[in-house]
Amino acid sequence: MRRAAPKNLPRNNLRNALNGDLRGALTNDLRIGPAGWAYKDWNGLVYPSPRPKGFHEATYLAQFFDTIEINTSFYRPLRIEQAEQWIERVAANPRFLFTAKLWQRFTHDAEPSVTDEREVRLGFDVLMREGKLGAVLVQFPFAFHRNSETVQHLEELLRRFAAYPLVIEFRHASWKVPETFALLREHRAGFCNIDQPIIGRSLEPSAEVTSEIGYVRLHGRRYDTWFASSRGAVAQKALRANEPTSANPPTGSLNFSPRNDRATAENSTAIPAFERYNYLYSDGELLPWADRIQSVRAAAKNTFVVTNNHYLGKGVVNALQLISILKGTKVAVPETLRRPYPELNGIASQPPTTPTLFPMG
């Protein structure tokens, strides 16, 4: 049985609290990295400024991580030339594998076309052919509740994209039932274990494995902005009060857009979209996930851990911390991140190029 992480320990002691269980356990089947790389707020923070000639974000990140989750494929199909270029950009790291999100037309719209499917396959097939596609993440919104129609929609997607290493991300707790896990196992699809703000019937943390692929995504815990949109902040009280409690909520519409959630804006104050992911996990919050990751890794052939709390590079910081916790060693860190996140000095394998006024951990 694994030991629970002691509370209220100093940072370095807390990081080492589980080393007896975790040290040396990070093996070739576990890859940890951030979600996406094209964020303007990373300039001069994650990435150097000015950028050297020929600089590319994926090439730079591949020095520190063995995976990145492709985010742009959620908004539009990945083009062939993009996939070919990105494979070349990470070639210096032979362990590197991409994961990629399925186009939202298949997860937020009930009627994707055959043409849509053909376009999605073009870029994915390039990554598959070159052995660089670790997983395809099918990310459903919170509004995608389990009922007969949504189960049918899920089954259709599992059949249509069976050629790819699929992982399914649910956000609503109605899906956490034995029937869901059985369906995923039948289609050899993975289950995405997520960390998100627990509001209403949000899916809680787990360590489930339903295929050869284990998958973990950390979204942060911004309760005040998680359901925010450009129109305003979510009425969390309304969500808690009105959320259906049945495992099979009322049917009638197959529009899975988050705007169908019962919660509506409580005020007119616009909240920037990035605030949903403006969250930095503490060591005490990461350690339970390190233990869950080990459980997932023990049951899967390949495991991916993705930090989606991307604002101002916080996901990069937490991904590096997880690698350090799981390896029980220090790691390479981007020099530009040391000043805004001095906690990285305690896990950095190299001293800073600019001396600090404070002792490093």
Tab-separated table of C-alpha atoms in Angstrom:
chain	number	residue	atom	x	y	z
A	1	MET	CA	0.000	0.000	0.000
A	2	ARG	CA	1.315	3.468	-0.904
A	3	ARG	CA	1.943	5.955	1.849
A	4	ALA	CA	-0.089	9.123	1.914
A	5	ALA	CA	1.909	12.307	1.473
A	6	PRO	CA	2.509	13.975	4.856
A	7	LYS	CA	0.984	17.424	5.213
A	8	ASN	CA	2.638	20.708	6.117
A	9	LEU	CA	6.167	19.608	5.278
A	10	PRO	CA	8.805	22.030	3.991
A	11	ARG	CA	8.929	22.090	0.169
A	12	ASN	CA	12.024	19.907	-0.284
A	13	ASN	CA	10.926	17.373	2.334
A	14	LEU	CA	7.482	17.219	0.780
A	15	ARG	CA	8.976	16.519	-2.617
A	16	ASN	CA	10.971	13.653	-1.168
A	17	ALA	CA	8.144	12.227	0.970
A	18	LEU	CA	7.194	9.578	-1.569
A	19	ASN	CA	10.611	8.922	-3.022
A	20	GLY	CA	10.680	5.462	-1.493
A	21	ASP	CA	7.737	4.591	-3.718
A	22	LEU	CA	8.505	6.690	-6.790
A	23	ARG	CA	12.276	7.049	-7.173
A	24	GLY	CA	13.570	5.536	-10.378
A	25	ALA	CA	10.091	4.594	-11.536
A	26	LEU	CA	10.019	6.989	-14.510
A	27	THR	CA	10.743	4.630	-17.372
A	28	ASN	CA	10.507	4.681	-21.145
A	29	ASP	CA	6.759	4.139	-21.109
A	30	LEU	CA	5.953	7.414	-19.304
A	31	ARG	CA	6.016	10.812	-21.002
A	32	ILE	CA	5.148	14.130	-19.379
A	33	GLY	CA	4.718	17.477	-21.121
A	34	PRO	CA	2.547	20.558	-21.678
A	35	ALA	CA	-0.584	21.054	-23.771
A	36	GLY	CA	0.271	23.163	-26.799
A	37	TRP	CA	3.132	25.548	-27.428
A	38	ALA	CA	1.763	28.565	-29.361
A	39	TYR	CA	0.966	30.985	-26.524
A	40	LYS	CA	1.894	34.664	-26.784
A	41	ASP	CA	2.246	34.913	-23.006
A	42	TRP	CA	5.114	32.377	-23.155
A	43	ASN	CA	7.353	34.801	-25.066
A	44	GLY	CA	10.239	35.858	-22.844
A	45	LEU	CA	8.951	33.562	-20.112
A	46	VAL	CA	9.069	29.983	-21.387
A	47	TYR	CA	10.884	30.998	-24.580
A	48	PRO	CA	13.944	33.243	-24.850
A	49	SER	CA	13.551	36.799	-26.050
A	50	PRO	CA	14.748	37.717	-28.549
A	51	ARG	CA	14.508	34.338	-30.191
A	52	PRO	CA	17.583	32.953	-31.944
A	53	LYS	CA	17.517	32.559	-35.707
A	54	GLY	CA	15.651	29.385	-36.739
A	55	PHE	CA	13.962	29.056	-33.345
A	56	HIS	CA	10.883	26.798	-33.138
A	57	GLU	CA	8.796	26.235	-30.035
A	58	ALA	CA	8.435	22.465	-30.437
A	59	THR	CA	12.188	22.009	-30.939
A	60	TYR	CA	12.877	24.025	-27.810
A	61	LEU	CA	10.348	22.155	-25.656
A	62	ALA	CA	11.590	18.777	-26.900
A	63	GLN	CA	14.821	19.503	-25.008
A	64	PHE	CA	12.878	19.283	-21.742
A	65	PHE	CA	9.908	17.022	-22.500
A	66	ASP	CA	9.207	13.759	-24.340
A	67	THR	CA	5.681	14.739	-25.362
A	68	ILE	CA	3.512	17.718	-26.240
A	69	GLU	CA	-0.231	17.591	-26.764
A	70	ILE	CA	-1.105	19.240	-30.094
A	71	ASN	CA	-3.831	21.747	-29.318
A	72	THR	CA	-4.450	23.330	-32.727
A	73	SER	CA	-5.964	20.100	-34.093
A	74	PHE	CA	-8.942	20.738	-31.796
A	75	TYR	CA	-9.827	23.890	-33.738
A	76	ARG	CA	-8.977	22.784	-37.258
A	77	PRO	CA	-7.645	19.599	-38.918
A	78	LEU	CA	-3.896	19.142	-38.851
A	79	ARG	CA	-2.431	19.715	-42.321
A	80	ILE	CA	0.003	17.255	-43.888
A	81	GLU	CA	2.761	19.852	-44.177
A	82	GLN	CA	2.301	20.835	-40.519
A	83	ALA	CA	2.658	17.252	-39.348
A	84	GLU	CA	5.748	16.705	-41.488
A	85	GLN	CA	7.363	19.903	-40.231
A	86	TRP	CA	6.671	19.182	-36.575
A	87	ILE	CA	8.109	15.668	-36.840
A	88	GLU	CA	11.305	17.190	-38.201
A	89	ARG	CA	11.335	19.842	-35.461
A	90	VAL	CA	11.464	17.261	-32.640
A	91	ALA	CA	13.770	14.772	-34.360
A	92	ALA	CA	16.641	15.502	-31.973
A	93	ASN	CA	14.693	13.752	-29.204
A	94	PRO	CA	14.187	10.131	-30.359
A	95	ARG	CA	11.852	9.400	-27.423
A	96	PHE	CA	9.467	12.172	-28.365
A	97	LEU	CA	5.835	11.374	-29.197
A	98	PHE	CA	3.029	13.790	-29.961
A	99	THR	CA	-0.497	13.407	-28.727
A	100	ALA	CA	-3.204	15.330	-30.565
A	101	LYS	CA	-6.747	16.444	-29.867
A	102	LEU	CA	-9.525	15.399	-32.223
A	103	TRP	CA	-11.257	18.228	-34.094
A	104	GLN	CA	-14.066	19.649	-31.967
A	105	ARG	CA	-16.524	19.145	-34.812
A	106	PHE	CA	-16.666	15.488	-33.713
A	107	THR	CA	-17.036	16.165	-29.996
A	108	HIS	CA	-19.154	19.312	-29.875
A	109	ASP	CA	-21.298	18.774	-32.984
A	110	ALA	CA	-23.527	15.758	-33.525
A	111	GLU	CA	-23.312	15.707	-37.321
A	112	PRO	CA	-19.724	15.766	-38.614
A	113	SER	CA	-19.468	14.875	-42.300
A	114	VAL	CA	-17.455	12.314	-44.231
A	115	THR	CA	-15.403	15.209	-45.603
A	116	ASP	CA	-14.621	16.303	-42.046
A	117	GLU	CA	-13.359	12.823	-41.246
A	118	ARG	CA	-11.207	12.734	-44.367
A	119	GLU	CA	-9.580	16.056	-43.479
A	120	VAL	CA	-8.860	14.963	-39.903
A	121	ARG	CA	-7.138	11.796	-41.036
A	122	LEU	CA	-4.621	13.551	-43.312
A	123	GLY	CA	-2.384	14.967	-40.595
A	124	PHE	CA	-2.943	12.124	-38.143
A	125	ASP	CA	-1.899	9.579	-40.755
A	126	VAL	CA	1.432	11.346	-41.265
A	127	LEU	CA	2.166	11.178	-37.537
A	128	MET	CA	1.061	7.535	-37.390
A	129	ARG	CA	3.173	6.534	-40.379
A	130	GLU	CA	6.284	8.030	-38.793
A	131	GLY	CA	5.573	6.455	-35.399
A	132	LYS	CA	5.123	9.831	-33.719
A	133	LEU	CA	1.446	9.713	-32.703
A	134	GLY	CA	1.164	8.510	-29.124
A	135	ALA	CA	-2.570	9.149	-28.715
A	136	VAL	CA	-5.579	10.960	-30.158
A	137	LEU	CA	-7.512	12.705	-27.403
A	138	VAL	CA	-11.287	12.870	-27.876
A	139	GLN	CA	-12.243	15.697	-25.519
A	140	PHE	CA	-15.942	16.024	-24.707
A	141	PRO	CA	-17.314	19.086	-22.899
A	142	PHE	CA	-19.025	19.092	-19.507
A	143	ALA	CA	-22.377	19.331	-21.328
A	144	PHE	CA	-21.822	15.863	-22.823
A	145	HIS	CA	-23.821	13.855	-20.267
A	146	ARG	CA	-24.301	10.112	-20.477
A	147	ASN	CA	-27.585	8.991	-22.049
A	148	SER	CA	-28.644	6.682	-24.858
A	149	GLU	CA	-27.987	9.252	-27.586
A	150	THR	CA	-24.565	10.315	-26.367
A	151	VAL	CA	-23.501	6.697	-25.860
A	152	GLN	CA	-24.497	6.036	-29.470
A	153	HIS	CA	-22.496	9.065	-30.613
A	154	LEU	CA	-19.464	7.868	-28.654
A	155	GLU	CA	-19.721	4.365	-30.100
A	156	GLU	CA	-19.800	5.789	-33.603
A	157	LEU	CA	-16.638	7.807	-32.994
A	158	LEU	CA	-14.888	4.775	-31.497
A	159	ARG	CA	-15.660	2.830	-34.676
A	160	ARG	CA	-14.814	5.646	-37.118
A	161	PHE	CA	-11.380	6.314	-35.627
A	162	ALA	CA	-10.504	2.808	-34.451
A	163	ALA	CA	-7.251	2.905	-36.437
A	164	TYR	CA	-5.824	5.490	-34.030
A	165	PRO	CA	-4.734	5.134	-30.388
A	166	LEU	CA	-7.817	6.813	-28.922
A	167	VAL	CA	-8.210	8.292	-25.450
A	168	ILE	CA	-11.580	9.642	-24.320
A	169	GLU	CA	-11.908	12.602	-21.971
A	170	PHE	CA	-15.200	13.052	-20.149
A	171	ARG	CA	-15.825	15.905	-17.747
A	172	HIS	CA	-19.259	14.960	-16.414
A	173	ALA	CA	-19.556	12.372	-13.645
A	174	SER	CA	-22.433	10.541	-15.319
A	175	TRP	CA	-19.812	8.707	-17.406
A	176	LYS	CA	-18.036	7.195	-14.416
A	177	VAL	CA	-19.967	3.914	-14.488
A	178	PRO	CA	-18.876	0.329	-15.256
A	179	GLU	CA	-20.671	0.418	-18.615
A	180	THR	CA	-18.421	3.243	-19.807
A	181	PHE	CA	-15.223	1.445	-18.884
A	182	ALA	CA	-16.485	-1.759	-20.496
A	183	LEU	CA	-17.285	0.098	-23.721
A	184	LEU	CA	-13.839	1.667	-23.858
A	185	ARG	CA	-12.146	-1.671	-23.207
A	186	GLU	CA	-14.224	-3.272	-25.964
A	187	HIS	CA	-12.936	-0.681	-28.432
A	188	ARG	CA	-9.406	-0.592	-26.986
A	189	ALA	CA	-9.749	3.096	-26.161
A	190	GLY	CA	-8.121	4.773	-23.184
A	191	PHE	CA	-9.776	6.733	-20.373
A	192	CYS	CA	-8.447	10.209	-19.607
A	193	ASN	CA	-7.979	10.845	-15.880
A	194	ILE	CA	-8.401	14.557	-15.253
A	195	ASP	CA	-7.929	17.156	-12.569
A	196	GLN	CA	-10.475	19.961	-12.833
A	197	PRO	CA	-12.509	22.167	-10.485
A	198	ILE	CA	-15.144	19.926	-8.875
A	199	ILE	CA	-18.354	21.865	-9.437
A	200	GLY	CA	-21.740	20.143	-9.482
A	201	ARG	CA	-21.310	16.731	-11.097
A	202	SER	CA	-17.801	17.287	-12.392
A	203	LEU	CA	-15.708	14.154	-12.857
A	204	GLU	CA	-13.359	13.718	-9.899
A	205	PRO	CA	-9.688	12.588	-9.950
A	206	SER	CA	-9.131	8.938	-10.855
A	207	ALA	CA	-6.500	6.448	-11.998
A	208	GLU	CA	-8.447	4.365	-14.525
A	209	VAL	CA	-6.858	2.406	-17.365
A	210	THR	CA	-8.965	0.829	-20.128
A	211	SER	CA	-6.398	0.238	-22.872
A	212	GLU	CA	-2.658	0.036	-23.471
A	213	ILE	CA	-2.583	3.831	-23.169
A	214	GLY	CA	-2.743	5.586	-19.827
A	215	TYR	CA	-3.578	9.291	-19.916
A	216	VAL	CA	-3.662	12.067	-17.332
A	217	ARG	CA	-4.575	15.746	-17.897
A	218	LEU	CA	-4.253	18.499	-15.319
A	219	HIS	CA	-6.417	21.549	-16.037
A	220	GLY	CA	-5.849	23.539	-12.854
A	221	ARG	CA	-8.375	24.368	-10.140
A	222	ARG	CA	-9.728	27.798	-10.960
A	223	TYR	CA	-13.198	27.372	-9.515
A	224	ASP	CA	-14.106	31.008	-10.114
A	225	THR	CA	-13.440	30.954	-13.860
A	226	TRP	CA	-13.770	27.324	-14.977
A	227	PHE	CA	-17.126	27.782	-16.714
A	228	ALA	CA	-16.441	31.378	-17.707
A	229	SER	CA	-16.984	32.538	-21.252
A	230	SER	CA	-16.381	35.768	-23.074
A	231	ARG	CA	-19.903	36.802	-22.070
A	232	GLY	CA	-19.283	36.666	-18.354
A	233	ALA	CA	-18.694	34.533	-15.274
A	234	VAL	CA	-20.600	31.350	-14.602
A	235	ALA	CA	-23.308	31.232	-11.968
A	236	GLN	CA	-21.821	28.427	-9.909
A	237	LYS	CA	-24.671	28.417	-7.424
A	238	ALA	CA	-27.134	27.812	-10.234
A	239	LEU	CA	-25.009	24.954	-11.515
A	240	ARG	CA	-24.962	23.255	-8.131
A	241	ALA	CA	-28.682	23.755	-7.660
A	242	ASN	CA	-29.906	22.764	-11.117
A	243	GLU	CA	-27.505	20.062	-12.272
A	244	PRO	CA	-29.431	16.817	-12.985
A	245	THR	CA	-28.544	14.052	-10.532
A	246	SER	CA	-29.594	11.150	-12.714
A	247	ALA	CA	-26.941	9.101	-14.465
A	248	ASN	CA	-29.133	9.489	-17.571
A	249	PRO	CA	-30.057	13.197	-17.844
A	250	PRO	CA	-32.967	14.312	-20.060
A	251	THR	CA	-32.315	13.934	-23.770
A	252	GLY	CA	-33.616	15.934	-26.670
A	253	SER	CA	-30.626	17.791	-28.124
A	254	LEU	CA	-27.373	16.506	-29.504
A	255	ASN	CA	-25.673	19.883	-29.531
A	256	PHE	CA	-22.854	19.252	-27.083
A	257	SER	CA	-21.594	22.815	-26.872
A	258	PRO	CA	-20.776	24.028	-23.349
A	259	ARG	CA	-23.262	26.855	-23.843
A	260	ASN	CA	-25.981	24.285	-23.165
A	261	ASP	CA	-24.874	23.885	-19.541
A	262	ARG	CA	-27.573	24.952	-17.102
A	263	ALA	CA	-25.282	27.495	-15.553
A	264	THR	CA	-25.553	30.970	-17.090
A	265	ALA	CA	-23.664	34.195	-16.607
A	266	GLU	CA	-24.394	35.769	-13.239
A	267	ASN	CA	-22.901	39.107	-14.164
A	268	SER	CA	-21.752	40.926	-17.260
A	269	THR	CA	-18.087	41.121	-16.304
A	270	ALA	CA	-16.103	39.533	-19.109
A	271	ILE	CA	-13.390	37.092	-17.987
A	272	PRO	CA	-10.524	36.379	-20.400
A	273	ALA	CA	-10.442	32.769	-21.566
A	274	PHE	CA	-6.871	32.276	-20.327
A	275	GLU	CA	-8.005	32.761	-16.726
A	276	ARG	CA	-9.493	29.242	-16.817
A	277	TYR	CA	-5.933	27.903	-16.913
A	278	ASN	CA	-4.223	30.474	-14.695
A	279	TYR	CA	-3.340	28.076	-11.890
A	280	LEU	CA	-0.099	26.746	-10.447
A	281	TYR	CA	-0.251	23.423	-8.586
A	282	SER	CA	1.599	23.211	-5.285
A	283	ASP	CA	3.839	20.296	-4.355
A	284	GLY	CA	1.124	19.088	-2.011
A	285	GLU	CA	-1.348	18.990	-4.901
A	286	LEU	CA	1.071	17.290	-7.287
A	287	LEU	CA	2.112	14.438	-4.987
A	288	PRO	CA	-1.284	12.654	-5.003
A	289	TRP	CA	-1.222	12.873	-8.783
A	290	ALA	CA	2.286	11.442	-8.863
A	291	ASP	CA	0.921	8.435	-6.995
A	292	ARG	CA	-2.041	8.126	-9.393
A	293	ILE	CA	0.305	8.385	-12.355
A	294	GLN	CA	2.303	5.483	-10.981
A	295	SER	CA	-0.876	3.421	-10.682
A	296	VAL	CA	-1.814	4.265	-14.263
A	297	ARG	CA	1.685	3.505	-15.528
A	298	ALA	CA	1.687	0.119	-13.810
A	299	ALA	CA	-1.427	-0.918	-15.755
A	300	ALA	CA	-0.655	0.660	-19.148
A	301	LYS	CA	1.911	0.081	-21.862
A	302	ASN	CA	2.424	3.788	-22.572
A	303	THR	CA	1.356	6.652	-20.299
A	304	PHE	CA	1.052	10.350	-21.114
A	305	VAL	CA	0.704	13.145	-18.582
A	306	VAL	CA	-0.323	16.541	-19.953
A	307	THR	CA	-0.429	19.814	-18.034
A	308	ASN	CA	-3.070	22.110	-19.523
A	309	ASN	CA	-2.743	24.955	-16.983
A	310	HIS	CA	-0.792	26.815	-19.620
A	311	TYR	CA	-1.151	30.508	-18.732
A	312	LEU	CA	2.221	32.206	-18.138
A	313	GLY	CA	3.982	28.855	-18.422
A	314	LYS	CA	2.492	27.360	-15.255
A	315	GLY	CA	1.880	24.028	-16.993
A	316	VAL	CA	5.534	23.888	-18.015
A	317	VAL	CA	6.565	24.494	-14.397
A	318	ASN	CA	4.270	21.762	-13.070
A	319	ALA	CA	5.314	19.290	-15.779
A	320	LEU	CA	8.961	19.786	-14.821
A	321	GLN	CA	8.087	19.341	-11.152
A	322	LEU	CA	6.248	16.093	-11.869
A	323	ILE	CA	9.209	14.729	-13.792
A	324	SER	CA	11.484	15.621	-10.886
A	325	ILE	CA	9.142	14.039	-8.331
A	326	LEU	CA	8.781	10.830	-10.318
A	327	LYS	CA	12.466	10.538	-11.160
A	328	GLY	CA	13.632	11.619	-7.734
A	329	THR	CA	16.304	13.686	-9.498
A	330	LYS	CA	16.888	17.216	-10.697
A	331	VAL	CA	15.975	18.143	-14.260
A	332	ALA	CA	16.854	20.646	-16.973
A	333	VAL	CA	14.696	23.767	-16.793
A	334	PRO	CA	14.313	26.764	-19.143
A	335	GLU	CA	16.527	29.579	-17.890
A	336	THR	CA	13.830	32.201	-18.504
A	337	LEU	CA	11.425	30.496	-16.085
A	338	ARG	CA	13.726	30.659	-13.057
A	339	ARG	CA	13.062	34.277	-12.075
A	340	PRO	CA	9.235	34.199	-12.140
A	341	TYR	CA	9.172	30.697	-10.635
A	342	PRO	CA	12.049	30.454	-8.127
A	343	GLU	CA	10.746	27.076	-6.958
A	344	LEU	CA	12.365	25.661	-10.110
A	345	ASN	CA	15.820	26.397	-8.679
A	346	GLY	CA	15.280	23.585	-6.205
A	347	ILE	CA	14.861	20.987	-8.982
A	348	ALA	CA	17.159	22.455	-11.651
A	349	SER	CA	20.087	20.276	-12.671
A	350	GLN	CA	22.198	23.314	-13.623
A	351	PRO	CA	22.863	26.510	-11.682
A	352	PRO	CA	21.353	29.707	-13.101
A	353	THR	CA	23.426	31.662	-15.597
A	354	THR	CA	22.725	34.787	-13.533
A	355	PRO	CA	23.553	34.447	-9.825
A	356	THR	CA	20.588	34.783	-7.470
A	357	LEU	CA	20.382	36.653	-4.167
A	358	PHE	CA	18.748	33.677	-2.496
A	359	PRO	CA	20.098	30.190	-1.806
A	360	MET	CA	18.831	27.450	-4.104
A	361	GLY	CA	17.065	24.403	-2.677
